[in-house]
Amino acid sequence: MIITPYLNPRLTRPLKWLAAILLVYFLYFSTFPLSQKPSKPRKPAKQVKNYTCPFENPENPSFADYFSKNPPKSLEFHKNNGTDQKILVILDSMFSRHGKAIIQMLNSQKFAFKAEAVSKNLPVLTTSRKGRYSLIIIENYYKYLNMARWNRQLLDKYCKEYRVPMFSFIASKPNDQLKRIKIKGSSLWMWQNQRIQRLTVSPSPIHKISKIGSFRNLSSEESDWILFETSENFESILTGTVKSGYERAVVVRDLGREDGVERVIFGRNLTDFQVKMTFLDSLWWAMGTEKTFGLERFVQIDIDDIFVGAAGTRIVEEDVNRLISSQSHFQKSVENFKFLLGFSGSYFRNGDDLEDRGDEFLVENSEKFVWFPHMWRHNHAHEHNFTYLEAIMIQNKIFAQNMHLPVDYPYAIAPQHDGVFPVHEQMFEAWKKVWNVSVTATEEYPHFKPSTGRKGFIHSGIHVLPRQTCGLYTHTQLFDEYPDGFDKIIHSIQGGDLFFTILLNPISIFMTHQQNYSHDRLALYTFENLFRFLKCWTNIQLKWQSPIESANLYFQKFPEERIPLWTNPCTDPRHQAILPPSINCTQKKLPDLLILGPQKTGSTALGSFLSLHPDVSQNSPVPGSFEEVQFFGGKNYLKGVEWYMSNFPNESTVIYEKSATYFDNPSAPKQAASLIPHAKLVVILQNPAQRAYSWFQVRCISGGRYVHHLDKWLEHFSLQQIQFIDSDELKEQPVKVLTTLTKWLDLPDYPYESHIRFSKSKGYFCRFIDEKTKCLGESKGRKYPEMDEELRMKLDKIFSLDNSSLYKFLKKNRLRIPKWLEDVVRVRA
Ligand SMILES: *[C@@H]1O[C@H](CO)[C@@H](O)[C@H](O)[C@H]1NC(C)=O
Ligand SMILES: *[C@@H]1O[C@H](CO)[C@@H](O)[C@H](O)[C@H]1NC(C)=O
Ligand SMILES: *[C@@H]1O[C@H](CO)[C@@H](O)[C@H](O)[C@H]1NC(C)=O
Ligand SMILES: *[C@@H]1O[C@H](CO)[C@@H](O)[C@H](O)[C@H]1NC(C)=O
Ligand SMILES: *[C@@H]1O[C@H](CO)[C@@H](O)[C@H](O)[C@H]1NC(C)=O
Ligand SMILES: *[C@@H]1O[C@H](CO)[C@@H](O)[C@H](O)[C@H]1NC(C)=O
Ligand SMILES: *[C@@H]1O[C@H](CO)[C@@H](O)[C@H](O)[C@H]1NC(C)=O
Ligand SMILES: *[C@@H]1O[C@H](CO)[C@@H](O)[C@H](O)[C@H]1NC(C)=O
Ligand SMILES: *[C@@H]1O[C@H](CO)[C@@H](O)[C@H](O)[C@H]1NC(C)=O
Ligand SMILES: *[C@@H]1O[C@H](CO)[C@@H](O)[C@H](O)[C@H]1NC(C)=O
């Protein structure tokens, strides 16, 4: 203290006391900002009736009888032979609501499928060697029955030969009379517009997750069920009991004894949860994916930002006690269950007196839970740079150390998923540096919606798992104030979204918040009842494991998700809102045009001529890869979108990128379409034998198989997006080629003729700038010695099939045939 020397020594003693008191006050206030934080009286948590299983009910003694009379058959998987693991879906229309539900289910199970609206033409079912599909789903069974006879026979024949089952749905026609109808071409009878009183899961080998014998009484007055009469050729999979006590099938399996085609026919759509479960079981049975989806389901419940929340909404000591007792109670239904608490230290003791005690009590009991770091405050990671992120993470880490929080796993979550996807590279780096994070989760990849489409990916050594929303994200802690009524959440639990989230995902990571465990403790009710419902209706075994084990399991099950599929972060409003500052969406940084190659076709020359145009720019040269970006399908792809963007200028009408590695790369088309779906593409067509030869070794012939590779691009881009250039023409008349290309790109004309000159010494065209001829380097445009006859014949043989398919392809699409190909065909004719 500067003033101390001027004071009377007798006075310094009390002053020291004063200073000490002030210091105590200062410390007190800075640690506990509001000393007076009286708590409002709290009501005890409201008790809401728990779910009880209708058939474990002691009033239902017949259930045990049922099993003794109908022992469940052993589980067997359908074995189709010689087909790709792909599903053909024939929809009523591409916009059908029910069709959408079917597609969502297939997506969630990650099945490959092709969906088409029903039309006069049947899709091609076979390749030269095998069947394309291992299951056929026809949304509307009537449409199948009314197909042209020829088509139906073809479909049936395919199903029979490859042992491929067919699924279909029949909907009641609302105005039709209640009646019995014989289904065309089979001995199956069905009843239209029925009302059922009970729906029971019948003993069928198809059921795996659905419990055989499980049933529910239906109170509804709905009279639009279709019921089937079974006989020895048909098996009931799901049984409806009508008022008179008769049992008929709601879902029937045609065993294929009559015409050799196995069918599963649904008399109800997927809005009924028992039907939906049956559909799911049927899918697994048909696709034989026992390995991918067993009966185990892992559940993780994160309580994010455990200390964040306004006074009056937070947990108190009693809530913490309930959290602890619920955790041990949940362990009975979920093996090893633990809550994961994500902490933001800055908000510790930030409530009223009771709530502060709650925080302390939680920390006193910290070893009972698994802890993981959030940020120090509820920081939005995307707004900050590495230095700042590192600082706040360290602050949070010091808090954890002081409070002795056991942070046992290298797992972390970012507030609002900022920085995880779209990737904020600096956050990934800070996480790794401070916490050695190797696993996180997000709802945002590839997009928030549809939730069934969420996936995982690995980037920069961090495993990102998909995360689910449990529907608790509202603004109440009270049952009675739940928006749209608490029935909404009950519905979600009892056969709705929450229930299916667990069924459809091998690992479910739920996000909840501290407040969800305070007052009425809505989260505890939700999960208690979700687990009860699952136990009642399914054979699922619920388990908990660490996020690290979950990440290993996830990417073992879905190895194809390890490499992310980057999307344009500027086209999803949710993503735009959480972009790192290094990505500015008002600046154009993605190419409009890709010159795909293939290699050694003159693509470098094409690029260099195109760059003459003042409205065209290309990427800055990338060292180590012939100046090419080589992003799609290559190692650089793993560097991420920000890296890719960093290669391009922000001012230009057309930005192009030329990487000759793209054309024949099997991953490039999908990756390019995901990031730049509207890009235009240029493919150079060159005599493949010539090309192979100029690529020094005959081994590198893959790029010459034009149609084979084009097919892959055309799965993701339309033909209108592709421009074909004849390599000979490019060599001989570059000005003409460039003028055409410029038009196609909607660019103003450019006098290429004044800037492209033939170099006599080089023997090819070069750029002519500032009165100087600028030619490409030594390796370009090289002349090769004449090919010897033997080699030529060998190459001709290799390419003859590809030649003719390219010719057919160009002809069919009314595209210009390059001269070398015309020649070939003329010679052969
Ligand atoms: C619901 O079940 C939980 C867990 O067994 C129990 O603690 C709670 O008291 C039950 N609620 C009611 C209203 O019975
Ligand atoms: C279901 O209905 C049957 C009669 O059809 C009745 O005996 C049984 O008690 C009902 N079960 C439940 C859980 O309501
Ligand atoms: C399917 O299996 C049967 C019997 O093993 C065989 O005869 C048939 O050729 C197979 N079909 C195909 C398409 O592989
Ligand atoms: C499913 O069927 C029910 C009853 O027939 C109907 O009310 C509902 O609109 C259908 N839902 C879809 C998505 O088709
Ligand atoms: C990082 O951000 C902080 C404040 O947010 C700023 O002071 C610092 O200069 C930034 N560092 C770098 C390297 O940009
Ligand atoms: C960081 O995590 C990796 C595994 O992801 C582990 O091999 C390494 O030892 C850890 N490093 C530290 C310093 O804990
Ligand atoms: C759950 O937590 C969120 C976020 O803190 C909060 O807004 C919401 O009110 C809580 N919902 C319930 C049902 O407790
Ligand atoms: C993005 O770029 C535009 C145009 O260059 C600029 O005006 C704007 O300030 C930038 N936005 C940010 C957040 O840097
Ligand atoms: C382009 O980027 C540069 C450097 O980042 C910046 O200074 C300039 O404002 C940007 N121009 C536009 C139009 O965004
Ligand atoms: C196929 O194309 C190569 C290269 O143009 C040509 O040399 C060859 O004659 C063609 N072969 C056939 C059988 O068309």
Short mmCIF file of N, CA, C and O and ligand atoms in Angstrom, two decimals, residues 584 586-589 649-651, ligand 9:
data_model
loop_
_atom_site.label_atom_id
_atom_site.label_comp_id
_atom_site.label_asym_id
_atom_site.label_seq_id
_atom_site.Cartn_x
_atom_site.Cartn_y
_atom_site.Cartn_z
N ASN A 584 -16.46 -17.19 -44.35
CA ASN A 584 -17.35 -16.06 -44.57
C ASN A 584 -18.23 -16.38 -45.79
O ASN A 584 -17.74 -16.43 -46.92
N THR A 586 -20.40 -14.71 -47.40
CA THR A 586 -20.65 -13.74 -48.45
C THR A 586 -19.50 -13.74 -49.47
O THR A 586 -19.60 -13.12 -50.52
N GLN A 587 -18.43 -14.44 -49.12
CA GLN A 587 -17.33 -14.55 -50.07
C GLN A 587 -17.39 -15.90 -50.75
O GLN A 587 -17.50 -16.92 -50.08
N LYS A 588 -17.29 -15.86 -52.06
CA LYS A 588 -17.34 -17.13 -52.78
C LYS A 588 -15.99 -17.83 -52.68
O LYS A 588 -14.97 -17.27 -53.01
N LYS A 589 -16.01 -19.04 -52.20
CA LYS A 589 -14.73 -19.72 -52.02
C LYS A 589 -14.78 -21.17 -52.47
O LYS A 589 -13.93 -21.97 -52.10
N PRO A 649 -9.61 -18.00 -54.67
CA PRO A 649 -9.77 -16.56 -54.50
C PRO A 649 -11.24 -16.26 -54.19
O PRO A 649 -12.11 -17.09 -54.43
N ASN A 650 -11.51 -15.08 -53.61
CA ASN A 650 -12.90 -14.75 -53.29
C ASN A 650 -13.55 -13.84 -54.32
O ASN A 650 -14.68 -13.48 -54.19
N GLU A 651 -12.79 -13.44 -55.34
CA GLU A 651 -13.37 -12.54 -56.33
C GLU A 651 -13.20 -13.11 -57.73
O GLU A 651 -12.10 -13.12 -58.25
C1 LIG B 9 -11.24 -11.18 -50.49
O1 LIG B 9 -10.30 -11.59 -49.51
C2 LIG B 9 -9.41 -10.59 -49.11
C3 LIG B 9 -8.41 -11.23 -48.19
O2 LIG B 9 -9.00 -12.14 -47.33
C4 LIG B 9 -10.19 -9.45 -48.45
O3 LIG B 9 -9.32 -8.45 -48.07
C5 LIG B 9 -11.22 -8.94 -49.44
O4 LIG B 9 -12.04 -7.98 -48.80
C6 LIG B 9 -12.09 -10.04 -49.95
N1 LIG B 9 -12.95 -9.55 -51.00
C7 LIG B 9 -14.27 -9.79 -51.05
C8 LIG B 9 -15.02 -9.24 -52.20
O5 LIG B 9 -14.86 -10.42 -50.20
#
